[in-house]
mmCIF file of C-alpha atoms in Angstrom:
data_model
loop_
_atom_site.group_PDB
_atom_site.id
_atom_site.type_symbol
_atom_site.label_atom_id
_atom_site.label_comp_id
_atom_site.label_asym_id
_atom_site.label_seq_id
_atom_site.Cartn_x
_atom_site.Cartn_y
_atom_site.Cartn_z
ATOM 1 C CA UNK A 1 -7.529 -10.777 34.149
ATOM 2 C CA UNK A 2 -7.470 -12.547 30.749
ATOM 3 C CA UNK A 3 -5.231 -10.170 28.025
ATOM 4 C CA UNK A 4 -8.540 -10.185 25.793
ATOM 5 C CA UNK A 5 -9.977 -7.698 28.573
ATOM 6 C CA UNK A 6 -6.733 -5.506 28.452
ATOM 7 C CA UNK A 7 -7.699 -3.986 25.108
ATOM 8 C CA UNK A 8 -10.550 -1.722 25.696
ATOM 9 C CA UNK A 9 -12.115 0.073 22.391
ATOM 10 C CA UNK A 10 -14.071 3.101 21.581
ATOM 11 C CA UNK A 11 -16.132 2.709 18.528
ATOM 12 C CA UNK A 12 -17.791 5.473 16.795
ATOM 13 C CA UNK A 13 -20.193 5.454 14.168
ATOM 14 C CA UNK A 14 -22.804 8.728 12.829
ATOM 15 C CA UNK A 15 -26.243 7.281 12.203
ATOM 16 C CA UNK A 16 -29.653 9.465 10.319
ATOM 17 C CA UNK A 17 -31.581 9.306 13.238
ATOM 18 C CA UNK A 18 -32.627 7.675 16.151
ATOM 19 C CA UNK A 19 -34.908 4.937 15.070
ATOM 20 C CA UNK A 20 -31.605 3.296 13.515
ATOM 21 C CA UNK A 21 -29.634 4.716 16.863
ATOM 22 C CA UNK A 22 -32.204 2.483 18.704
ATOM 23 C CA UNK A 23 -32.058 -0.361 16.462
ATOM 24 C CA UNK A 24 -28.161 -0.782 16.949
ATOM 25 C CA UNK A 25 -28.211 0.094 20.458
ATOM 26 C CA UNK A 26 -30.765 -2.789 21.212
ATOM 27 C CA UNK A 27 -28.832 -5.218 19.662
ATOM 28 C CA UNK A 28 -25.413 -4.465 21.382
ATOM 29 C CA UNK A 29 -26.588 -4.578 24.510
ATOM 30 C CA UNK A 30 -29.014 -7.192 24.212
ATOM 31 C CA UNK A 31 -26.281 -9.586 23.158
ATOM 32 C CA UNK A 32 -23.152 -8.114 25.763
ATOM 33 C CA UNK A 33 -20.986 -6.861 22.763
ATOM 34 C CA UNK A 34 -20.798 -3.635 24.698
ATOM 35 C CA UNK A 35 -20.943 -2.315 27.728
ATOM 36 C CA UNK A 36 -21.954 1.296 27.407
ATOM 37 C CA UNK A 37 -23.277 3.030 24.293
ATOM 38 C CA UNK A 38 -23.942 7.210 23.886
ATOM 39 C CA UNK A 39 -26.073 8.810 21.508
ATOM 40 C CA UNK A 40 -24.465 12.609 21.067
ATOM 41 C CA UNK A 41 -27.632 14.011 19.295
ATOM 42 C CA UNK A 42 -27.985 16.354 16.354
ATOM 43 C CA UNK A 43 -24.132 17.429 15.604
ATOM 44 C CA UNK A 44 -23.891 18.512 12.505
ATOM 45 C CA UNK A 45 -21.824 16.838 9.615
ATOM 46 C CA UNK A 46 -20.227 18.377 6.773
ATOM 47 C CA UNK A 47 -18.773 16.277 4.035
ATOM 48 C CA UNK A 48 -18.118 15.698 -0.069
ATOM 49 C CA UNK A 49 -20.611 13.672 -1.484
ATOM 50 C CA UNK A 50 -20.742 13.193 -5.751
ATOM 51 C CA UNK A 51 -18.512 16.405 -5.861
ATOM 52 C CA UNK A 52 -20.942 18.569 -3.998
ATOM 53 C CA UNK A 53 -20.143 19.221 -0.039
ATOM 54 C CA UNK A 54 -23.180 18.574 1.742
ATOM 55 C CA UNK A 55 -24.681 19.048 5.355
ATOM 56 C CA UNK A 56 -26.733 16.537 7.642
ATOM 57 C CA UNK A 57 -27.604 16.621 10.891
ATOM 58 C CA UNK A 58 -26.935 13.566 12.693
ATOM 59 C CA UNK A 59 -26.594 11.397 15.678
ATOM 60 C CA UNK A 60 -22.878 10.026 17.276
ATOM 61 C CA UNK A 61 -22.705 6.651 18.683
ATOM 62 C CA UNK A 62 -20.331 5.811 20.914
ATOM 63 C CA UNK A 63 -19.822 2.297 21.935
ATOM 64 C CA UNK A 64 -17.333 0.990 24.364
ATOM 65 C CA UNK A 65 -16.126 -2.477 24.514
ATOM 66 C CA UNK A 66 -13.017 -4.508 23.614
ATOM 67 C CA UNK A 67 -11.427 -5.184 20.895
ATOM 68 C CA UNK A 68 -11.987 -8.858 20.260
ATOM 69 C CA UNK A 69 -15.054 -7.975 19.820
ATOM 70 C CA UNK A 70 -14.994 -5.180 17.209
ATOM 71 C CA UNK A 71 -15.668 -7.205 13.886
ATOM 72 C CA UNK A 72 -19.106 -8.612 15.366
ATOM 73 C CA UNK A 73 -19.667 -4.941 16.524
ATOM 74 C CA UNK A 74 -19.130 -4.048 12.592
ATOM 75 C CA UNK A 75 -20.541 -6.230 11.196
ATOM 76 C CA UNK A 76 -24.123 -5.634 12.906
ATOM 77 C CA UNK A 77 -23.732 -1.687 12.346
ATOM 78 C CA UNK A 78 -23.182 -2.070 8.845
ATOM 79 C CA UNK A 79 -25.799 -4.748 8.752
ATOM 80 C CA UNK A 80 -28.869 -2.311 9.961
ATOM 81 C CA UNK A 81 -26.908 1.022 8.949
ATOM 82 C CA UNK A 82 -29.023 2.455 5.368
ATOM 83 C CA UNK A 83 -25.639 4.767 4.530
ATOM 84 C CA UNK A 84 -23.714 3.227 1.480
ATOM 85 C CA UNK A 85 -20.815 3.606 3.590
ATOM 86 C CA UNK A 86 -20.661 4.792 7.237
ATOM 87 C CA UNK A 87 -18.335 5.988 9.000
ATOM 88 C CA UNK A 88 -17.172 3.639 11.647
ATOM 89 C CA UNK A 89 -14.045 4.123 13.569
ATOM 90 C CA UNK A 90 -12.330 2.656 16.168
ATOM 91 C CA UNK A 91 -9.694 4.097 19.366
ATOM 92 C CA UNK A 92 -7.822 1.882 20.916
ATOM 93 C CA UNK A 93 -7.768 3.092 24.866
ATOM 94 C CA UNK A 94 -4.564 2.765 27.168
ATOM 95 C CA UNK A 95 -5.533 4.165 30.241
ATOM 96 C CA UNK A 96 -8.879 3.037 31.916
ATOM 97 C CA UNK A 97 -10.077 3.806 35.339
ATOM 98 C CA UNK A 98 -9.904 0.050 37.557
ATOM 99 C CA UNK A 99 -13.349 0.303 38.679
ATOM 100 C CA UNK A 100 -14.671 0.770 35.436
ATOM 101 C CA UNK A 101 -12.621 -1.509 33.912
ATOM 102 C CA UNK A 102 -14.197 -4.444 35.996
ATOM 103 C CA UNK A 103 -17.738 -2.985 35.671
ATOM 104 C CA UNK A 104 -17.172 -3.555 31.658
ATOM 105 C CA UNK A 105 -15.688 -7.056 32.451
ATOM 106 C CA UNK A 106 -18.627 -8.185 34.407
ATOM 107 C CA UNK A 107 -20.731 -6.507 31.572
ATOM 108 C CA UNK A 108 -19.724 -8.318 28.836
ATOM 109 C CA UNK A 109 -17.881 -11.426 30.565
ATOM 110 C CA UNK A 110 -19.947 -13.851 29.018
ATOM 111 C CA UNK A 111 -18.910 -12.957 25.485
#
């Protein structure tokens, strides 16, 4: 197994609804950046905005893939994302079952 497929990623980004969900889902998959994405619907965020804490409902992505990938990952959520600045983070992962590991390999193996 090539060490590029050894570091496995969770990225997580909030997004306003699904229409934009959709729109960054497409694209990830369509092009193998990732191998799985979830869509946690309506939590609820709380957060400071121009001194004044405010309250949205939202929708969690979660995208798994490897790291060498990340920055193109980025760089198409912030690309279709409308916030001024979303929240994207990233967790590195150091245990993985096998099986799945492979399944994400052949997933995205031509990246």
């Amino acid at each position: 197994m090539k060490l590029k497929y050894k570091k496995i990623i969770l990225l997580t980004c909030n997004v306003p609804n699904k229409k934009i969900f959709n729109n960054i889902k497409d694209i990830l998959l369509k092009r193998k950046l990732v191998s799985c994405i979830n869509m946690m619907n309506k939590i609820v965020s709380f957060y400071y905005w121009k001194n004044k804490i405010k309250k949205k409902t939202e929708i969690k992505i979660i995208c798994k893939s490897f790291n060498f990938l990340r920055k193109k990952i980025i760089k198409i959520i912030k690309k279709i994302h409308p916030y001024k600045i979303p929240e994207i983070l990233t967790f590195k992962i150091n245990k993985i079952n096998k099986k799945y590991l492979n399944w994400m390999i052949k997933t995205i193996k031509n990246n």
